[in-house]
CSV table of C-alpha atoms and ligand atoms in Angstrom, one decimal:
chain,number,residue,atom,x,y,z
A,24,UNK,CA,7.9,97.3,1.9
A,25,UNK,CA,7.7,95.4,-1.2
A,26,UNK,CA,4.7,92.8,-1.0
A,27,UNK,CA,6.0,91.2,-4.3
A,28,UNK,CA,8.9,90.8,-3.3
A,29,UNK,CA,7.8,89.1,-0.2
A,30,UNK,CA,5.6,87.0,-2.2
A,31,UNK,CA,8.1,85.9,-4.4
A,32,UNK,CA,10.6,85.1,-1.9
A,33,UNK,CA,7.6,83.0,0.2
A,34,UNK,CA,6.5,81.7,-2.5
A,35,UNK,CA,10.4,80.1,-3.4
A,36,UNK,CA,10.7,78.9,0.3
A,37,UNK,CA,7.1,77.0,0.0
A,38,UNK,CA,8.2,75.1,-3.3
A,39,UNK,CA,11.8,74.9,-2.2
A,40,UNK,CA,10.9,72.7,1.1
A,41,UNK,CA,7.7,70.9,-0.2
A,42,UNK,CA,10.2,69.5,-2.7
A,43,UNK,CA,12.5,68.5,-0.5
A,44,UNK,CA,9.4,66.4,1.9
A,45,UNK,CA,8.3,65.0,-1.5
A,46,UNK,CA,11.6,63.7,-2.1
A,47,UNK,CA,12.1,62.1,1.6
A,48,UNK,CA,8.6,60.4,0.9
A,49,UNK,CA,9.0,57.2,2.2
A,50,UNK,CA,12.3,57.5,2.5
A,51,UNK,CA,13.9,56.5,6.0
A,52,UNK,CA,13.4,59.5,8.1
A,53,UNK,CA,13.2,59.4,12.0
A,54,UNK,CA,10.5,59.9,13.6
A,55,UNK,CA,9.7,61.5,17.3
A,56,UNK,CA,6.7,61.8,19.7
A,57,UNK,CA,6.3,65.1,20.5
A,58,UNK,CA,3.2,63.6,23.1
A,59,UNK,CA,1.4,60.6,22.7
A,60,UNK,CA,0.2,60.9,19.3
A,61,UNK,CA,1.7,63.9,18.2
A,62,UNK,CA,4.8,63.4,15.4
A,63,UNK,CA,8.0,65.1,14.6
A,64,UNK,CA,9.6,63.5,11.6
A,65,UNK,CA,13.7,64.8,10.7
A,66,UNK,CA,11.7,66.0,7.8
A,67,UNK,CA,9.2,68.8,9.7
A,68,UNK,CA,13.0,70.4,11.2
A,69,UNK,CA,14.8,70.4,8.0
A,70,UNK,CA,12.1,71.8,6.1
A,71,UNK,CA,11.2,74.7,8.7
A,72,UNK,CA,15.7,75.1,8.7
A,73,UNK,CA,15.6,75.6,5.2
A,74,UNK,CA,12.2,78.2,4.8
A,75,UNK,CA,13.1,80.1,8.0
A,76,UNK,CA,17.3,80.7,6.3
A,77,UNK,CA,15.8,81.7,3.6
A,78,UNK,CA,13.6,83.7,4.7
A,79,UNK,CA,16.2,85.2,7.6
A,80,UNK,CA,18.8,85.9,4.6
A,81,UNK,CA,16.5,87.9,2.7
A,82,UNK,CA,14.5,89.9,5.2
A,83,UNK,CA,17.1,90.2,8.2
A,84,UNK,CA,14.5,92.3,10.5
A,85,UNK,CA,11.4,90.3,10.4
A,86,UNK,CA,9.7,88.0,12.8
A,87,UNK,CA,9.6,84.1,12.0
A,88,UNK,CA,6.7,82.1,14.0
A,89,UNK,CA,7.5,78.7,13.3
A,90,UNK,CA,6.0,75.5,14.4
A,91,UNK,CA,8.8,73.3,15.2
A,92,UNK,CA,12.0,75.1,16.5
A,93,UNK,CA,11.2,79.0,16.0
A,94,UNK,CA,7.7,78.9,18.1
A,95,UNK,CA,7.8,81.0,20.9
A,96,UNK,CA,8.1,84.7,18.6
A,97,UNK,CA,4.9,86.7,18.4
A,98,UNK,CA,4.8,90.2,16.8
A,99,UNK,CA,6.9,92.3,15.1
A,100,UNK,CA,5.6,94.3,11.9
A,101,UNK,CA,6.1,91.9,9.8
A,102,UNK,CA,6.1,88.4,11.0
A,103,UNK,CA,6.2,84.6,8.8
A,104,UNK,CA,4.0,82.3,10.4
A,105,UNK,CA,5.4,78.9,9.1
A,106,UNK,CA,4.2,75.4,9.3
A,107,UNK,CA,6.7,73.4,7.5
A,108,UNK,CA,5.2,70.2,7.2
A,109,UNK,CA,0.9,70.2,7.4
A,110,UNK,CA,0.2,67.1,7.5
A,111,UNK,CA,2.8,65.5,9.3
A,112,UNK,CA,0.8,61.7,10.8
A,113,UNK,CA,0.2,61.0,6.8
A,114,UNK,CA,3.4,62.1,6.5
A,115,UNK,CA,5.4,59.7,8.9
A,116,UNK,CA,3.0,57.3,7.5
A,117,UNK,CA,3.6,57.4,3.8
A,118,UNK,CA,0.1,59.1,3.0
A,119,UNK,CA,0.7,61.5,0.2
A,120,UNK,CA,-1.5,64.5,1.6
A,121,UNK,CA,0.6,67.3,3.1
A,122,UNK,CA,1.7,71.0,2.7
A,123,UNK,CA,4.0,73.7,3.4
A,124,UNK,CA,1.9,76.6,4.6
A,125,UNK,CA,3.5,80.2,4.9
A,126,UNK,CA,1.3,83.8,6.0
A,127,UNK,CA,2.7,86.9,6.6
A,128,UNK,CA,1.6,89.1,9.2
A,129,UNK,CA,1.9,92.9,8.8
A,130,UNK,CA,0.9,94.7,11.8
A,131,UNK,CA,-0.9,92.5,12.9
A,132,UNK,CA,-3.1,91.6,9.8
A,133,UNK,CA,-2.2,88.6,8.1
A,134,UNK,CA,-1.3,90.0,4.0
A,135,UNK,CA,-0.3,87.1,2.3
A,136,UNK,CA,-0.9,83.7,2.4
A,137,UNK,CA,1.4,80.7,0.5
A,138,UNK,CA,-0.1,76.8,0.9
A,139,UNK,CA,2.3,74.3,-1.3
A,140,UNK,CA,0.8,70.9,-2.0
A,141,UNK,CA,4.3,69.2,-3.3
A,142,UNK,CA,2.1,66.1,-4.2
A,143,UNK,CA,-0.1,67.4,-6.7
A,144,UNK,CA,2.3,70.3,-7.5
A,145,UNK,CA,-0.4,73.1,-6.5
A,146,UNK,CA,0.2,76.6,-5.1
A,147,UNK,CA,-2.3,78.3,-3.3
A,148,UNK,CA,-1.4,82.1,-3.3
A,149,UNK,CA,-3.2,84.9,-1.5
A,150,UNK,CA,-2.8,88.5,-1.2
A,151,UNK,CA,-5.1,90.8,1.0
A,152,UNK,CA,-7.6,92.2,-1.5
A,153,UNK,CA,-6.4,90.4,-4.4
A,154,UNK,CA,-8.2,87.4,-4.7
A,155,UNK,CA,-6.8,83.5,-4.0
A,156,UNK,CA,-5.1,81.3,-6.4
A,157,UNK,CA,-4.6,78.2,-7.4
A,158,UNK,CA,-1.6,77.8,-9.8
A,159,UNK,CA,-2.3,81.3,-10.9
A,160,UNK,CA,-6.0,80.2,-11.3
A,161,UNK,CA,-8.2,82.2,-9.9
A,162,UNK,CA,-10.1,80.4,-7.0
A,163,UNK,CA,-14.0,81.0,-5.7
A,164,UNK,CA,-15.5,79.3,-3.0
A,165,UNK,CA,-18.4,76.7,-4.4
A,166,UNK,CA,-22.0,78.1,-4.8
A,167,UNK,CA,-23.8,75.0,-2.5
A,168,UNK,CA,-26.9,76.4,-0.6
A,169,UNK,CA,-27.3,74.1,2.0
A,170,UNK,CA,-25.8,72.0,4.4
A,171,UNK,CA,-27.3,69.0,3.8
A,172,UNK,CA,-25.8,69.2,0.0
A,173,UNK,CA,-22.6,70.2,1.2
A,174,UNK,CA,-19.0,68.3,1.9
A,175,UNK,CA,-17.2,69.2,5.0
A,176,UNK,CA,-13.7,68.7,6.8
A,177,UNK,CA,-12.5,68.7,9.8
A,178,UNK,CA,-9.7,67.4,12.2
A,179,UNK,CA,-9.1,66.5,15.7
A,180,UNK,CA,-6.4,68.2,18.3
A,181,UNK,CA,-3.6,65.8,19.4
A,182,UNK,CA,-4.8,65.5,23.1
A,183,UNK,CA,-7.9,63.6,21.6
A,184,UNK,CA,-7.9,61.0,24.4
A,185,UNK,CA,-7.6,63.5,27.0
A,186,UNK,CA,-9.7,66.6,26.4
A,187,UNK,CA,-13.4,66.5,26.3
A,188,UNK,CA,-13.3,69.3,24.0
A,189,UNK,CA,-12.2,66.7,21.1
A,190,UNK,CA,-14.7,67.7,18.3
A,191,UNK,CA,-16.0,64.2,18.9
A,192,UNK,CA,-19.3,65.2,19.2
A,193,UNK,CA,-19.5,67.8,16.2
A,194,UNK,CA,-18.2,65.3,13.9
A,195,UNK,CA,-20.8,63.5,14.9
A,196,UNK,CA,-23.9,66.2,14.5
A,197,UNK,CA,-21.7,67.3,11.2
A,198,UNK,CA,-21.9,63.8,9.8
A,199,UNK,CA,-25.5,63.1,10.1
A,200,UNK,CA,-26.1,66.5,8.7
A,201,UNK,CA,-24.1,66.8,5.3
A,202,UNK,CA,-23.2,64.8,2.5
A,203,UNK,CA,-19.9,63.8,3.9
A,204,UNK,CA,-16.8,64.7,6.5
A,205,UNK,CA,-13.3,64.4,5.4
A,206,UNK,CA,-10.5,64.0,7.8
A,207,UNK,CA,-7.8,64.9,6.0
A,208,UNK,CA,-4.8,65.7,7.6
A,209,UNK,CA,-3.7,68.9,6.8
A,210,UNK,CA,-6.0,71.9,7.9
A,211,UNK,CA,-4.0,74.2,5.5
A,212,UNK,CA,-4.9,72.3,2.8
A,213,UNK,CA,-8.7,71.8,3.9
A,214,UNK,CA,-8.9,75.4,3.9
A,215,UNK,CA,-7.4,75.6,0.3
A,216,UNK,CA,-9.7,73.4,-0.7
A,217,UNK,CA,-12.3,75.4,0.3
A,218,UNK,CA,-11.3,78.3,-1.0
A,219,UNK,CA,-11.5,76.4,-4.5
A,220,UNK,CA,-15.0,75.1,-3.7
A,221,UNK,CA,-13.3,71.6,-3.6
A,222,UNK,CA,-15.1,71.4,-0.1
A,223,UNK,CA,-18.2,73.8,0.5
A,224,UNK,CA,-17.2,74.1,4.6
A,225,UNK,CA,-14.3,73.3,7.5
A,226,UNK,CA,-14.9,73.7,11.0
A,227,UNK,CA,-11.8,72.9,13.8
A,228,UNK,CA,-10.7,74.0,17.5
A,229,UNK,CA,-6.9,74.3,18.9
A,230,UNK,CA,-5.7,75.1,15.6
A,231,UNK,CA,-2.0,76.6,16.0
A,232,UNK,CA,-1.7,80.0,14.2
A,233,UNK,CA,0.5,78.4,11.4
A,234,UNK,CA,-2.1,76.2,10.8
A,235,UNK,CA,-4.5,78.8,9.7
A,236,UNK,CA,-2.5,82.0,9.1
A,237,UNK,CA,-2.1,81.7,5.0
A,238,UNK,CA,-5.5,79.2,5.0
A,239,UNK,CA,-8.1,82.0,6.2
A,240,UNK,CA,-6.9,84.2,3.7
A,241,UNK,CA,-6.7,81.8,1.1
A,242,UNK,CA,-10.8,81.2,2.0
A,243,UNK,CA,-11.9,85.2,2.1
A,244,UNK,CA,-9.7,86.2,-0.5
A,245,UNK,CA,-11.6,83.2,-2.9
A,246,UNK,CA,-15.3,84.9,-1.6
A,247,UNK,CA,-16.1,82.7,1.7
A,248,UNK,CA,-16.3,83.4,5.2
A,249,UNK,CA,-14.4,82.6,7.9
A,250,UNK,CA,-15.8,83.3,11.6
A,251,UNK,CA,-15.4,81.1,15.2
A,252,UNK,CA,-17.4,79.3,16.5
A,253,UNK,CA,-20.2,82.0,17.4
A,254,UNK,CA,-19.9,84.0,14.3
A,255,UNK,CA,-17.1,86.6,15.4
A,256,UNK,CA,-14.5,87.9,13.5
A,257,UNK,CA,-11.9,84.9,13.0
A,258,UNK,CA,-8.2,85.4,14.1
A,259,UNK,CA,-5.4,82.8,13.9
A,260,UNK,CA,-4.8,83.3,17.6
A,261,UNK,CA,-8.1,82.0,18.2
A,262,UNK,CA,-8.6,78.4,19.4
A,263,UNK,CA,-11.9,77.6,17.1
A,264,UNK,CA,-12.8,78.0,13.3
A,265,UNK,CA,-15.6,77.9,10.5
A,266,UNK,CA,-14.9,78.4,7.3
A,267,UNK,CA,-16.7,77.8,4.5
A,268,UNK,CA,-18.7,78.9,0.7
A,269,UNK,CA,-21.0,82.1,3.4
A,270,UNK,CA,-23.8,80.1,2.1
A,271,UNK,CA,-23.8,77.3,4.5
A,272,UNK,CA,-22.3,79.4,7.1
A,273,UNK,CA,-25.3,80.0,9.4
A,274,UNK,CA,-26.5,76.1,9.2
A,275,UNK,CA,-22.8,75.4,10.4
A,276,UNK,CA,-23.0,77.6,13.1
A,277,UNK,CA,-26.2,76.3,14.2
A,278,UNK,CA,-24.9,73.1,14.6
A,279,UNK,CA,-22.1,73.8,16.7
A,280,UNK,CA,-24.2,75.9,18.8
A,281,UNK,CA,-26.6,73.1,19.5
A,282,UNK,CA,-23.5,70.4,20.4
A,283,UNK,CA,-22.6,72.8,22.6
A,284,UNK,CA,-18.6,73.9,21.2
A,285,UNK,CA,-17.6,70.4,21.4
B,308,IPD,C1,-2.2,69.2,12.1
B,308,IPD,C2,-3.0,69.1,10.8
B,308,IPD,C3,-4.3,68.4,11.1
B,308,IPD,C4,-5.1,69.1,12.1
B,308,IPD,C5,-4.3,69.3,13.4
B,308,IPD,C6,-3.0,70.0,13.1
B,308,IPD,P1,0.5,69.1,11.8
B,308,IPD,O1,-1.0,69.8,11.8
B,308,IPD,O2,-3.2,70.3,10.2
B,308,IPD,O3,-5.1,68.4,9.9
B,308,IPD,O4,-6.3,68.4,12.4
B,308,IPD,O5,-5.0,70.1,14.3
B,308,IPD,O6,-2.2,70.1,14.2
B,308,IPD,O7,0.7,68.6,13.2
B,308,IPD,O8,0.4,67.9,10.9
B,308,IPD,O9,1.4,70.2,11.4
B,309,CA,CA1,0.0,72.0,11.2
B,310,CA,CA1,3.5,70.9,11.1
């Protein structure tokens, strides 16, 4: 077992297919539903191809959870959990804000964590017990105290118009309770960001394990917490998320609990 090696390797694959969705920007690509509002670009298949043959060439015996095409795998002792394009409704769009987001799982605790924003050229690295990185930077979570001085993000699951459990209402508690909510796009890079106290909190449900895997290290490696919605230990199996500095943790979980999970 050679963690550097892995990182390394990881690391390659991230730059390697965030190039290659930089250089499709805008570019024609098709486009599929996989439900109503839910997107596949050509891009989101190549880019998981190329990460998940590297990755296959290199380490023959381990697991691959990808999002697109390699999905169905969990477990293994050491297992990629892969999203090859985060971000991908900007993306179809032409909205530069997207990532590559690789974990790796080793029995069953995810080790290393790999977010590449192709866009702004910036590497988020993470290593159990090593601290989170940004470009080689060390990263630390922001020092806000409270809530109500605090910037949040969020997103909404793709069966929005179907589920009641569409985060509706705790964007709307969230909103009236902080200085602002971003919607970004991509929850890998929300996490990221707060790990480098870009954003002091992030709260989401249905998040897919490669949404998450290399982001909730990314946040407790930098010095914040990350819990569900009741303040239990997070996993990426789990459907529901907070994240954010520890400081505003409690006031976040207060307000959830008073929506009601929703
Ligand atoms: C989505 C993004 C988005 C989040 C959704 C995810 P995708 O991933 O991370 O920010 O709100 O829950 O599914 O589909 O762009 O890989
Ligand atoms: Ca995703
Ligand atoms: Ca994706």
């Amino acid at each position: 077992m050679d963690i550097n090696e892995f990182a390394a390797v990881g690391t390659e694959a991230a730059k390697q297919a965030g190039q290659y969705a930089l250089d499709r920007l805008r570019t024609d690509f098709s486009v599929e539903h996989k439900g109503t509002i839910n997107l596949v670009t050509e891009v989101d298949i190549a880019a998981e191809e190329m990460i998940v043959t590297r990755l296959q060439e290199r380490f023959p015996d381990h697991s691959i959870l990808a999002e697109e095409k390699n999905n169905e795998t969990r477990g293994g002792a050491c297992t990629w959990v892969i999203d090859p394009l985060d971000g991908t409704t900007n993306y179809a769009h032409g909205f530069p804000f997207f990532s590559v987001s690789i974990g790796l799982e080793i029995s069953g605790k995810v080790l290393l964590g790999i977010v590449y924003d192709p866009v702004r050229d910036e590497l988020f690295t993470a290593r159990k017990g090593s601290g989170a990185f940004c470009n080689n930077e060390p990263l630390h979570v922001s020092k806000t105290e409270s809530l109500n001085a605090g910037l949040l993000a969020t997103g909404f699951p793709y069966d929005i118009r179907t589920s009641e459990q569409n985060n509706l209402k705790n964007f709307c508690a969230f909103a009236l309770r902080c200085q602002g909510v971003r919607r970004t796009g991509s929850a890998a890079l929300d996490l990221c960001y707060v790990a480098a106290g870009r954003i002091d909190g992030f709260w989401e449900s249905k998040l897919n394990p490669w949404d998450c895997a290399a982001g909730y290290l990314l946040v407790s490696e930098a010095g914040g917490l990350v819990t569900d919605y009741i303040g239990g230990s997070a996993s990426i199996y789990k459907a529901e998320v907070v994240a954010s500095n520890g400081r505003i943790h409690k006031e976040m979980l207060d307000v959830i609990k008073t929506v009601g999970s929703r």
